[in-house]
Short mmCIF file of C-alpha atoms in Angstrom, two decimals:
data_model
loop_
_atom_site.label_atom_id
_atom_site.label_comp_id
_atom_site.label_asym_id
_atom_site.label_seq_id
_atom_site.Cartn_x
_atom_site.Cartn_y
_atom_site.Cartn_z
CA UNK O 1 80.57 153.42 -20.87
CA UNK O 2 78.58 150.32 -21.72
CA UNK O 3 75.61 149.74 -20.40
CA UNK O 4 74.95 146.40 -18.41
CA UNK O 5 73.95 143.64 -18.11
CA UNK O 6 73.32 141.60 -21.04
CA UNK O 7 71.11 139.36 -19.44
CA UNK O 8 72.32 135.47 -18.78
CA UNK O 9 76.01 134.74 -20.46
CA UNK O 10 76.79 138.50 -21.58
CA UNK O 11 77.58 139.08 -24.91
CA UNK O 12 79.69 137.68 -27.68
CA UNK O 13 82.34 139.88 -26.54
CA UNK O 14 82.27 138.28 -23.24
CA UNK O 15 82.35 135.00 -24.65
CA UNK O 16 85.96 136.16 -25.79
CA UNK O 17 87.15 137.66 -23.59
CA UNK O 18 86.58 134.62 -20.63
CA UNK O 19 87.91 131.87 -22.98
CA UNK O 20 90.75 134.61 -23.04
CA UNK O 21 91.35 134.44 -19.78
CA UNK O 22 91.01 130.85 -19.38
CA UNK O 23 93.91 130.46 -22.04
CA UNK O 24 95.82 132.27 -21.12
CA UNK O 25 96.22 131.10 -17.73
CA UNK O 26 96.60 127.76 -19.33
CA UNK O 27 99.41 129.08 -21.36
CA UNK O 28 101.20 130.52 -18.72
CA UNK O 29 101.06 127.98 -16.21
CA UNK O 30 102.73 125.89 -18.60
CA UNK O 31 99.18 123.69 -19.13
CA UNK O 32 99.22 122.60 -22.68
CA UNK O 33 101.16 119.57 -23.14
CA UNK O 34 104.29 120.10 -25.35
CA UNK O 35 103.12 123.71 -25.79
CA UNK O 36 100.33 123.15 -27.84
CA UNK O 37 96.73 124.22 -27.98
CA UNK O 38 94.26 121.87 -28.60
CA UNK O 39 92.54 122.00 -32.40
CA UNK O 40 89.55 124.50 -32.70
CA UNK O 41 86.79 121.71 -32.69
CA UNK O 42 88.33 120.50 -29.61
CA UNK O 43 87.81 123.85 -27.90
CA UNK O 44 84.93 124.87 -29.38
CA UNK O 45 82.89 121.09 -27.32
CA UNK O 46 85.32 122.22 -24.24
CA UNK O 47 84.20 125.49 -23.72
CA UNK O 48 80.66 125.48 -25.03
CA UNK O 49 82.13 128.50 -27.51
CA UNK O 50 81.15 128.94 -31.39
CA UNK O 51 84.15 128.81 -33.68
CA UNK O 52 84.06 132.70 -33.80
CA UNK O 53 84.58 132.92 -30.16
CA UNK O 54 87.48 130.51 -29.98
CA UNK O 55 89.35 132.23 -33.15
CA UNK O 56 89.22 135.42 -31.39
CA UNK O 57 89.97 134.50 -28.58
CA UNK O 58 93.19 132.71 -29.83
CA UNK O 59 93.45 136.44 -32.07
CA UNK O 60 93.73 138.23 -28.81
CA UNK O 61 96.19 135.64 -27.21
CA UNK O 62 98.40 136.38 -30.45
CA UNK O 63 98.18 139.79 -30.41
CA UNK O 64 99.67 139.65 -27.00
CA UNK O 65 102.59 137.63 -28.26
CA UNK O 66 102.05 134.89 -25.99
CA UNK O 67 100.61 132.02 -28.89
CA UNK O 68 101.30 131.75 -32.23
CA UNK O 69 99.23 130.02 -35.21
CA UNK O 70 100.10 128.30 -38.36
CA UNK O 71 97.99 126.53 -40.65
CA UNK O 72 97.83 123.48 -40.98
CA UNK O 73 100.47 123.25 -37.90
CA UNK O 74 97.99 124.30 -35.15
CA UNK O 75 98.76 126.59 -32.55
CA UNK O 76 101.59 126.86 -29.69
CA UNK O 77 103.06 128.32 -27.22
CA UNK O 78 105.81 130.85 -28.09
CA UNK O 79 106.28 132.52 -24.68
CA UNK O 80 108.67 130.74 -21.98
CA UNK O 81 106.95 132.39 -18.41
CA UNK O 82 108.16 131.38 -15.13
CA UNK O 83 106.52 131.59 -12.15
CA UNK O 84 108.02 133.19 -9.10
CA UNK O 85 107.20 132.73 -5.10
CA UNK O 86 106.76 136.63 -4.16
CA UNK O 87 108.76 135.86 -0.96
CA UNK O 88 111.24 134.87 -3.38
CA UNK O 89 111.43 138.00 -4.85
CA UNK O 90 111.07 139.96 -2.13
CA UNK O 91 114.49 138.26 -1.10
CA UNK O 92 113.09 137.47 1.98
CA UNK O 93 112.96 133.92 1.70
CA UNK O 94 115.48 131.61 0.61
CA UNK O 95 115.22 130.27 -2.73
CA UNK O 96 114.04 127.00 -3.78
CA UNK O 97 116.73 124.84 -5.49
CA UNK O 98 114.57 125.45 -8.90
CA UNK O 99 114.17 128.69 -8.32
CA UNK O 100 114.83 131.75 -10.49
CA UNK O 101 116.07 133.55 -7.65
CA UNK O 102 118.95 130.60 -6.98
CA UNK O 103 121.84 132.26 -9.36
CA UNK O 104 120.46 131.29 -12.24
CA UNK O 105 120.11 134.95 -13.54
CA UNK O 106 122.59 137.02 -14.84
CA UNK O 107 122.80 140.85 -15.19
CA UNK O 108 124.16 143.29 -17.74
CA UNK O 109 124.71 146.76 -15.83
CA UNK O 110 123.93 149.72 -17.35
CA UNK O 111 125.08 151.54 -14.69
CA UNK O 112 127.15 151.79 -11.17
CA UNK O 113 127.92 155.10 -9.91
CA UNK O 114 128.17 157.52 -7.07
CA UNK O 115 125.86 160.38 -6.97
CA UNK O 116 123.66 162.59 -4.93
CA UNK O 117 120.66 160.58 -3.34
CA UNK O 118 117.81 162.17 -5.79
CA UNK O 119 114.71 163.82 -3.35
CA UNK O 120 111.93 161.54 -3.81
CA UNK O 121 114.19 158.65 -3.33
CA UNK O 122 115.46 160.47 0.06
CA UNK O 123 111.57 160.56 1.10
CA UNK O 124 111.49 156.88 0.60
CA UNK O 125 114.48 155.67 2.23
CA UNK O 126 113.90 158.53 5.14
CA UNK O 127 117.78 159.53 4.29
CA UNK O 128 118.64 163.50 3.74
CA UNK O 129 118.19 164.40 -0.05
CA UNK O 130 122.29 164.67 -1.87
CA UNK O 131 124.05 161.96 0.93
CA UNK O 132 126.06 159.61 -1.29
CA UNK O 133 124.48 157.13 -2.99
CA UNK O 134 125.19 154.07 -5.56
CA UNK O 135 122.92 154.07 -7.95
CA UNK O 136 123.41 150.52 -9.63
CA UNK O 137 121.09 149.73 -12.57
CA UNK O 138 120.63 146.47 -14.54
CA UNK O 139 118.88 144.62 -16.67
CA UNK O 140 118.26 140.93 -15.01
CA UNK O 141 118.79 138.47 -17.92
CA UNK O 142 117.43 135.28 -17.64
CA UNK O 143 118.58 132.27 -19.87
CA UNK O 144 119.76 134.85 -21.89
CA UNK O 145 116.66 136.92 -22.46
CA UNK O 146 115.88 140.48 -20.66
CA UNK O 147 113.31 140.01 -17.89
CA UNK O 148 113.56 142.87 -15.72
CA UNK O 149 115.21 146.30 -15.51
CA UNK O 150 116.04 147.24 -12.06
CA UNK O 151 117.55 150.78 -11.12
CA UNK O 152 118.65 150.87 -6.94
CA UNK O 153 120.00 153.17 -4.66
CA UNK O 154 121.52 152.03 -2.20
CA UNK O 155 122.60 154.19 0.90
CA UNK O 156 126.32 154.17 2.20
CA UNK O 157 128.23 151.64 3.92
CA UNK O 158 126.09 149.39 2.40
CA UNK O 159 126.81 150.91 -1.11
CA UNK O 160 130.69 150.82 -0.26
CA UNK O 161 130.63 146.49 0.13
CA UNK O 162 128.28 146.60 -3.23
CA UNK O 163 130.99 148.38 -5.13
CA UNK O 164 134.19 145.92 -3.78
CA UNK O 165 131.95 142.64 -4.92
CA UNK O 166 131.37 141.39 -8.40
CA UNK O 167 127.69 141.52 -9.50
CA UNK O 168 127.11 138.00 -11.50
CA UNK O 169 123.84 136.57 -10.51
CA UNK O 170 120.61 137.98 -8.97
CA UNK O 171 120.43 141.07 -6.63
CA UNK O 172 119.65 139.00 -3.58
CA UNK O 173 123.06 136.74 -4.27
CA UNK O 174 124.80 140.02 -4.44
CA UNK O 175 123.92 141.24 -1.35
CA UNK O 176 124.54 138.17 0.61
CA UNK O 177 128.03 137.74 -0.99
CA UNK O 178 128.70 141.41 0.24
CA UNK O 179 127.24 140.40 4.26
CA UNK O 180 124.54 142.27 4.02
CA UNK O 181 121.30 141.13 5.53
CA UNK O 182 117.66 141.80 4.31
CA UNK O 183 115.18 141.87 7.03
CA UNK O 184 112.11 143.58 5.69
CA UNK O 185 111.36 144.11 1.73
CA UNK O 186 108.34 146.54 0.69
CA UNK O 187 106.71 146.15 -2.42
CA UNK O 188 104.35 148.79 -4.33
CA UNK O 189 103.31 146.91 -7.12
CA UNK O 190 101.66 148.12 -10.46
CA UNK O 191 101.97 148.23 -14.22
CA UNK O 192 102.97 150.77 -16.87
CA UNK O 193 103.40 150.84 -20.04
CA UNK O 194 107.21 150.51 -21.97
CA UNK O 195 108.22 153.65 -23.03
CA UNK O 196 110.00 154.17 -25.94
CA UNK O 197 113.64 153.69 -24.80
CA UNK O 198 112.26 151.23 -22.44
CA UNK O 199 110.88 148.77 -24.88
CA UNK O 200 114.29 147.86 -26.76
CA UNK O 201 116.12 147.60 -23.79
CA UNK O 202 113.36 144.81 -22.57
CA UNK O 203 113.12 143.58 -25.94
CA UNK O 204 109.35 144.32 -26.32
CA UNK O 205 107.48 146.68 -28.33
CA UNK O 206 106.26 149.81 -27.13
CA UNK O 207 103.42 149.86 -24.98
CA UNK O 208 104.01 146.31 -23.91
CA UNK O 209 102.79 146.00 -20.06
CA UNK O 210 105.23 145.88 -17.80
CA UNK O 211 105.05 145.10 -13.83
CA UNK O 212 106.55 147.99 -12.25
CA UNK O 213 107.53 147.57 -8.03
CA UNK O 214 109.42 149.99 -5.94
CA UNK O 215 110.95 147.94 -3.26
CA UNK O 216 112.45 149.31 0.08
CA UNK O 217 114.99 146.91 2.02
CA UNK O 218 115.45 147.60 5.13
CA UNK O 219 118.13 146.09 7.57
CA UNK O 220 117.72 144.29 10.95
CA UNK O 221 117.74 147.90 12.62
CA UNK O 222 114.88 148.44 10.47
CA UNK O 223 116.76 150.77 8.70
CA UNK O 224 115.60 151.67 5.06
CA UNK O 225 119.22 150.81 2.85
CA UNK O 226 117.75 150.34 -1.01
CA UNK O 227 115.32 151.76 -3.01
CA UNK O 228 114.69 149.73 -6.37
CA UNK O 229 112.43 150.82 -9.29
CA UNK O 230 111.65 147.86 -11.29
CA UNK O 231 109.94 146.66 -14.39
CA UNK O 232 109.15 143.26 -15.10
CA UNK O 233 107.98 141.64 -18.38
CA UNK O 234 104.85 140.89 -17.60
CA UNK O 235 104.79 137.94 -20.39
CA UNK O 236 107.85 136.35 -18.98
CA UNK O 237 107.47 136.63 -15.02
CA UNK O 238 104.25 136.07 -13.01
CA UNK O 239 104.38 136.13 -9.07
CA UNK O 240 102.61 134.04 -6.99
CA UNK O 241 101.75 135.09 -3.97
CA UNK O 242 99.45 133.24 -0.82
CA UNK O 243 98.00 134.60 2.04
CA UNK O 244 96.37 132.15 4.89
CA UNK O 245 94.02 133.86 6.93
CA UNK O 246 95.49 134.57 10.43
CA UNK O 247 98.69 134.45 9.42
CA UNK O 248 99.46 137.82 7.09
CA UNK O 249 102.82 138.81 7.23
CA UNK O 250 104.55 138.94 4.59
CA UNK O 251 101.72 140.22 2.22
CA UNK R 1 119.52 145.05 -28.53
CA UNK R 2 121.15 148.28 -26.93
CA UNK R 3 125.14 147.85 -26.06
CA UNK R 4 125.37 149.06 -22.74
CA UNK R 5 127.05 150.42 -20.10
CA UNK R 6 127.53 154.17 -21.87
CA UNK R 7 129.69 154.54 -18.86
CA UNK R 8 129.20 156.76 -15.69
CA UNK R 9 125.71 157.89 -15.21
CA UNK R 10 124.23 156.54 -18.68
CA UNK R 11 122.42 158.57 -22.07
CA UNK R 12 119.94 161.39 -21.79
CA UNK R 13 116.93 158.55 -21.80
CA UNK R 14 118.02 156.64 -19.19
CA UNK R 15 118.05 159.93 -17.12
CA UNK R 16 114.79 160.86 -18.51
CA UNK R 17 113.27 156.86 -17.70
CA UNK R 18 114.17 157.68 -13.64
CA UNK R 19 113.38 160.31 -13.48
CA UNK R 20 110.00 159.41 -14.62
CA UNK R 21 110.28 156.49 -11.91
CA UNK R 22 110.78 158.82 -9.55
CA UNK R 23 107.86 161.22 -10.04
CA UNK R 24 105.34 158.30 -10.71
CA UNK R 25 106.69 156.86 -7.04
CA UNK R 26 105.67 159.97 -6.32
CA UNK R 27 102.75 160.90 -8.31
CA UNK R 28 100.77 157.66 -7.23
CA UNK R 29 101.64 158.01 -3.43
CA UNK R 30 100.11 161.28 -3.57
CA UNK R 31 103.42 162.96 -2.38
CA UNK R 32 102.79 166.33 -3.87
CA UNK R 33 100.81 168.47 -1.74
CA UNK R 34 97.29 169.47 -3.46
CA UNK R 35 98.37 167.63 -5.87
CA UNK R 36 101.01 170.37 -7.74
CA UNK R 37 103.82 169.49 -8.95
CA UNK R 38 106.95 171.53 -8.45
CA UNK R 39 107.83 173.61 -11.44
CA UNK R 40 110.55 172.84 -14.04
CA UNK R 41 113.36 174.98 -12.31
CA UNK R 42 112.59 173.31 -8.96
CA UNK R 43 112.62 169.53 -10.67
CA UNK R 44 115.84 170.86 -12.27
CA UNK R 45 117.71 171.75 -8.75
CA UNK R 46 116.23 168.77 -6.81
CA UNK R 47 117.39 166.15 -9.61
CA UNK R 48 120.54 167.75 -10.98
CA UNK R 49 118.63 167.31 -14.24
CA UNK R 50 118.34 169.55 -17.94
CA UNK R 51 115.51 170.74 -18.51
CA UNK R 52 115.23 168.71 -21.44
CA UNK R 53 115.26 165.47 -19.43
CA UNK R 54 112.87 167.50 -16.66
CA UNK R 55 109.89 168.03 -19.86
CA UNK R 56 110.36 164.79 -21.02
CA UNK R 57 110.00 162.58 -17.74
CA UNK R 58 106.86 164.99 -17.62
CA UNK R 59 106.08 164.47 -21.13
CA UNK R 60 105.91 160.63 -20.42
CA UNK R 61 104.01 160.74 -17.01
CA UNK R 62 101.31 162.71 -19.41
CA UNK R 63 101.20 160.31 -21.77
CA UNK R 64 100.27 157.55 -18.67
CA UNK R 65 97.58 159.33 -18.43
CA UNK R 66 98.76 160.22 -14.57
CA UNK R 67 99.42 164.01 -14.64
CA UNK R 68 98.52 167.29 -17.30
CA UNK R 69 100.31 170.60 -18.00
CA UNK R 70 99.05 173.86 -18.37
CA UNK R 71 100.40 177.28 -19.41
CA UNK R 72 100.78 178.90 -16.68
CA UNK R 73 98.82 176.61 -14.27
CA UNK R 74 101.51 174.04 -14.11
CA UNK R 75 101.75 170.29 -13.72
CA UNK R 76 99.07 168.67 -11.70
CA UNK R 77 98.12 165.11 -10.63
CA UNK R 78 94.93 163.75 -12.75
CA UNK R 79 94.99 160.11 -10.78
CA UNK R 80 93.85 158.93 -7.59
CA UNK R 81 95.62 155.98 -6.91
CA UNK R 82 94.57 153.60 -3.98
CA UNK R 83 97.44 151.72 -2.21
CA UNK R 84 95.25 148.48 -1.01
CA UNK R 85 97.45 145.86 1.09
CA UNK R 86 97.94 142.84 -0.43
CA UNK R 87 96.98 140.49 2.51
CA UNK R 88 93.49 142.05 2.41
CA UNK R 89 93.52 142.50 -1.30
CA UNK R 90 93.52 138.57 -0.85
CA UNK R 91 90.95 138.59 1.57
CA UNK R 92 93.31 136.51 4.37
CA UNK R 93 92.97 139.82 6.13
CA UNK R 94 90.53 141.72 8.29
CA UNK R 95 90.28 145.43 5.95
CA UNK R 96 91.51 148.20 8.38
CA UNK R 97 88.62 150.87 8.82
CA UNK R 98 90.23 153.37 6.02
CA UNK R 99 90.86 150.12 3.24
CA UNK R 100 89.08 149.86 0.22
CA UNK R 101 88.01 146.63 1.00
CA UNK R 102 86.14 147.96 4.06
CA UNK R 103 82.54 147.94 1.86
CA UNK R 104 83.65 150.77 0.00
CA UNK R 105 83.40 149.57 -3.44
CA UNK R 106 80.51 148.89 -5.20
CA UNK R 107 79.94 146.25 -7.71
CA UNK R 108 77.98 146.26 -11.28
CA UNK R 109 77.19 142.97 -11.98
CA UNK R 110 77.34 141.55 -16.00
CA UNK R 111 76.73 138.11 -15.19
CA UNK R 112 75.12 136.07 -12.98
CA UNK R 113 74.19 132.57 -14.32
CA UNK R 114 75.05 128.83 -13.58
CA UNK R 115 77.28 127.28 -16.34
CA UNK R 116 78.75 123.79 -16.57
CA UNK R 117 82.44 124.58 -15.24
CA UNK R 118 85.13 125.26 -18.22
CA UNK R 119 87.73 122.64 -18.60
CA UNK R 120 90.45 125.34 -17.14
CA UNK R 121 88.44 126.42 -14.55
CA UNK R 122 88.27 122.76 -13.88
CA UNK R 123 91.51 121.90 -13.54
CA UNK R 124 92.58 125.23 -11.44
CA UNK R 125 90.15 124.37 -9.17
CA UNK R 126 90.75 120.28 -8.88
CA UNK R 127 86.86 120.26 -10.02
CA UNK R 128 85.71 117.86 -12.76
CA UNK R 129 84.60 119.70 -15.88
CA UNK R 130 81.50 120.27 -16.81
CA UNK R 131 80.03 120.02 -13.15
CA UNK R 132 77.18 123.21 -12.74
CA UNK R 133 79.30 126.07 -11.17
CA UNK R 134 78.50 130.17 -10.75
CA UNK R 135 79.82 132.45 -12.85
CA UNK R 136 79.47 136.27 -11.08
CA UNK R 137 81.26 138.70 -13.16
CA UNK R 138 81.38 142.47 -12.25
CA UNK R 139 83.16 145.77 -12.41
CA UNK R 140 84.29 146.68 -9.10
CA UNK R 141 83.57 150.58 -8.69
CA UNK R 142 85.33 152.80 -6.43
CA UNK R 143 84.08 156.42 -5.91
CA UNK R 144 81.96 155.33 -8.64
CA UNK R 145 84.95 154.63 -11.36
CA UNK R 146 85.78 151.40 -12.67
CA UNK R 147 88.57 149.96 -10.74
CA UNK R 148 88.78 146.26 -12.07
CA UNK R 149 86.83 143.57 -13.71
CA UNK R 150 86.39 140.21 -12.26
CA UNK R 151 85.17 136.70 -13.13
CA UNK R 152 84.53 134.63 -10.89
CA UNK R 153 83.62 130.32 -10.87
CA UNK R 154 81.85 129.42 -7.61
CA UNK R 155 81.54 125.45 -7.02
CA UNK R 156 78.41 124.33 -5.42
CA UNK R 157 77.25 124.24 -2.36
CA UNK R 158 78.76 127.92 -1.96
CA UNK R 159 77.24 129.08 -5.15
CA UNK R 160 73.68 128.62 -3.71
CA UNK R 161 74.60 130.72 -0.92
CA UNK R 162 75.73 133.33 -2.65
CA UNK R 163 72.87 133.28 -5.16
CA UNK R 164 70.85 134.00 -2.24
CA UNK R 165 72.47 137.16 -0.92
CA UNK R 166 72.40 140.71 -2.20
CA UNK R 167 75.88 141.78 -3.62
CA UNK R 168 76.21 145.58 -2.75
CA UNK R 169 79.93 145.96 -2.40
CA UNK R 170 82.96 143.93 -2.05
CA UNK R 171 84.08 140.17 -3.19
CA UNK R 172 84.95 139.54 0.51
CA UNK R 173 81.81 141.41 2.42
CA UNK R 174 79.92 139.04 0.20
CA UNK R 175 81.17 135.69 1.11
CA UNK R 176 81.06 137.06 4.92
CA UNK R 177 77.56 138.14 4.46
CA UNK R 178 77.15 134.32 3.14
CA UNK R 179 78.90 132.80 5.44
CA UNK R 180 81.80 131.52 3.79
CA UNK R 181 84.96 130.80 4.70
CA UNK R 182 87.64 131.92 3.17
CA UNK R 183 90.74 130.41 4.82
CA UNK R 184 93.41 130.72 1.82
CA UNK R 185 93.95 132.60 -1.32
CA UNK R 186 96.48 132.21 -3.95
CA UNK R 187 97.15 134.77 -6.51
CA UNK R 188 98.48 134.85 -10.04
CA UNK R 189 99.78 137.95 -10.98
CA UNK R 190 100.83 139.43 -13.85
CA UNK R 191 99.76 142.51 -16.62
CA UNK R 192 98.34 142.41 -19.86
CA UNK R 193 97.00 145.01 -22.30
CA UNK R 194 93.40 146.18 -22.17
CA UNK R 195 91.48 144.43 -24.55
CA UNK R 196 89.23 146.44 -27.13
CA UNK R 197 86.07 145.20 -25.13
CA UNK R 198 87.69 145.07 -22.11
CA UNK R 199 89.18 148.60 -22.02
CA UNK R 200 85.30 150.86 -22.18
CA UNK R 201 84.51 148.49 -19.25
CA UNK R 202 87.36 149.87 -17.37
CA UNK R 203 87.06 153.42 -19.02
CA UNK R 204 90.57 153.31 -20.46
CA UNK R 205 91.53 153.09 -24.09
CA UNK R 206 92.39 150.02 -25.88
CA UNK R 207 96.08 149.08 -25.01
CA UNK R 208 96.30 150.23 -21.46
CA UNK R 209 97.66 147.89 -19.10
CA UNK R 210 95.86 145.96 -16.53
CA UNK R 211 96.86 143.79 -13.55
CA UNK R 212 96.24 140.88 -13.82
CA UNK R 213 94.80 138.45 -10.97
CA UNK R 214 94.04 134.83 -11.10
CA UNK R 215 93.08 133.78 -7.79
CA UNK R 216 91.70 130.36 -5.77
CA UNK R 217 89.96 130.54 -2.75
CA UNK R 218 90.24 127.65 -0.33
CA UNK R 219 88.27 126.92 2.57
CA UNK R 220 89.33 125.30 5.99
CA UNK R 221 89.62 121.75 4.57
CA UNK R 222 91.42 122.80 1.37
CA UNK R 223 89.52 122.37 -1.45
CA UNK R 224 89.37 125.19 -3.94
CA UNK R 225 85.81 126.47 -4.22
CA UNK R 226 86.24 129.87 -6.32
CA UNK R 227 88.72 130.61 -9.43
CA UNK R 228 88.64 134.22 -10.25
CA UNK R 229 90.56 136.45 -13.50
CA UNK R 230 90.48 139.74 -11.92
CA UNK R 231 91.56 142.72 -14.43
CA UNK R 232 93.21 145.98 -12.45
CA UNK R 233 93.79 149.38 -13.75
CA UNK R 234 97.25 150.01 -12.82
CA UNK R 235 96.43 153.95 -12.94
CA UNK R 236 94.15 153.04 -9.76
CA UNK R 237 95.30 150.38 -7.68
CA UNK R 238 98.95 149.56 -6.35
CA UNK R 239 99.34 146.36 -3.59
CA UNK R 240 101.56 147.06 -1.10
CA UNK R 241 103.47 143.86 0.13
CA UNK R 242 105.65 143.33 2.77
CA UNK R 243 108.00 140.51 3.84
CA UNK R 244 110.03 140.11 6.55
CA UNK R 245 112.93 137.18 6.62
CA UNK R 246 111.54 134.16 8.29
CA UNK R 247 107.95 135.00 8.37
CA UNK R 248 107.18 134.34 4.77
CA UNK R 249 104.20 132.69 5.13
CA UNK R 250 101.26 135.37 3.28
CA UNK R 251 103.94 136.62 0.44
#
């Protein structure tokens, strides 16, 4: 552990580390015109940082694959992110003309078959472990690119008008071209890293942070139908989420 | 790139990746009593699973850093996880007696000092650069273990009020003990991979990945008075969000 504080400002390291942060919101959001960072001097007066600071702060920012530097051509942007209402993906609300979640992905199924609903996923849909289940898994593709990898199970008759319709969007256009209504979404959000067999079908290294959420969609009964396990590349999806005080559902 | 599908049920890995889904849903709910899990025959039975694929999803959850094996003492969980909601996570909502935003973290302050306010900063928060602004960056501790690291940029006239008070636990008890309003939050979420000076902070090693938060904080009238990066060890927090169709107001 290190010990703290440093006294006013922190250390060098801290330096980094908040110009880091500042960045790479920056980058993320889209902030840099034309997707490219200003010139070291230029950060350097901005940010009251020595050169050292801003070069490794920019050295971090590569490392994470979201910039990338050439000499005498400057730096850019070489990630595309987008950034996603939560509702949105929840499926709860409907999507935004622009949004990601208005058919514009597209998914490549790894696989759609009927098996025994495993335990743990019993637990969470509150169904008896070994009913019938479809277990549908896919990776959501997204101007081409992997973004997600989603595996669901999805309880029976809902899994029966799944299996007669043809998947060719997002998850939430599937289910409302097979009738089937969403009323309540649960997510447990957190990160992990990609594991080895992971990573290649996400097109990242290994060890890359990924998003993970387990979703549960329940019907207008209130009846738990899907369980999802999801992971999300955390360079190419953020979610934005709000919450106004005295009015919390939905976080 | 993989070619997929492999047909009907998928390869060895993909059985070994949910499986591994499965038990970490598990795992970080803390659905194992005492904290055992079931032994490799059991897992076997319950998930219709080799053992190969049963030592391997184990083998993986190990690696996380979320559960250890023993000879002959079996599998236990290593991780307490906290499930926080995400409504109070953004402050918007009163903490419920048992949440962890109910005063029961504790923070260790790195920085307190007034800096001119970055250009980033600036622009998140609709500010113009350079006016003076707070920055209060700490480790949040839970049960005395890092849990996340936050920086926060206060805008005057709140930053004098907060100067003034003690900060003994959370983000939110402070501005209440201040008397600030907090009347909307927006978050940025994402992950990223600890940083080689961020990861001792959090006590994990270099690599491991970290939610991450950017958040503004609005009072009644709508201007944006605090920009926060918030770093989260995924190991130790999850948000729990929930939507429900036509009330997506919060998500």
């Amino acid at each position: 552990m290190v010990a703290a504080p440093y006294g006013p400002g922190g250390t060098h390291d801290a330096h980094v580390r908040r110009l880091r942060d500042l960045l790479r919101s920056a980058v993320l959001r889209g902030g840099f015109p034309g997707g490219q960072l200003p010139g070291e001097p230029e950060l350097m007066a901005s940010y009251g940082a020595t050169r050292a600071v801003v070069r490794e702060a920019l050295a971090l920012l590569r490392r994470e694959g979201l910039i990338d530097r050439r000499q005498g051509v400057g730096t850019h942007i070489v990630v595309h992110a987008v950034l996603a209402r939560l509702a949105e993906a929840h499926g709860a609300a409907d999507p935004r003309v622009d949004s990601v979640f208005n058919r514009r992905m597209r998914p490549r199924v790894l696989d759609r078959s009927t098996i025994p609903l495993p335990a743990i996923a019993a637990e969470r849909l509150g169904a008896p472990p070994g009913v019938p289940c479809l277990r549908l898994e896919y990776i959501a593709l997204l101007d081409e690119e992997p973004t997600a990898l989603a595996t669901n199970y999805v309880l029976f008759p809902e899994a029966e008008r799944l299996l007669a319709m043809p998947f060719d969007s997002d998850w939430y256009a599937l289910l409302r071209d097979a009738g089937i209504g969403l009323d309540e979404s649960e997510f447990v959000v957190g990160c992990a890293p990609a594991d080895a067999t992971t990573a290649p079908l996400l097109d990242v290294t290994e060890g890359a942070p990924l998003i993970t959420i387990e979703q549960v969609i329940r019907d207008a009964a209130g009846r738990a139908f899907d369980l999802a396990h999801i992971h999300t590349r955390g360079d190419r999806f953020l979610f934005v989420s709000r919450a106004v005080r005295g009015h919390t559902s939905g976080a």
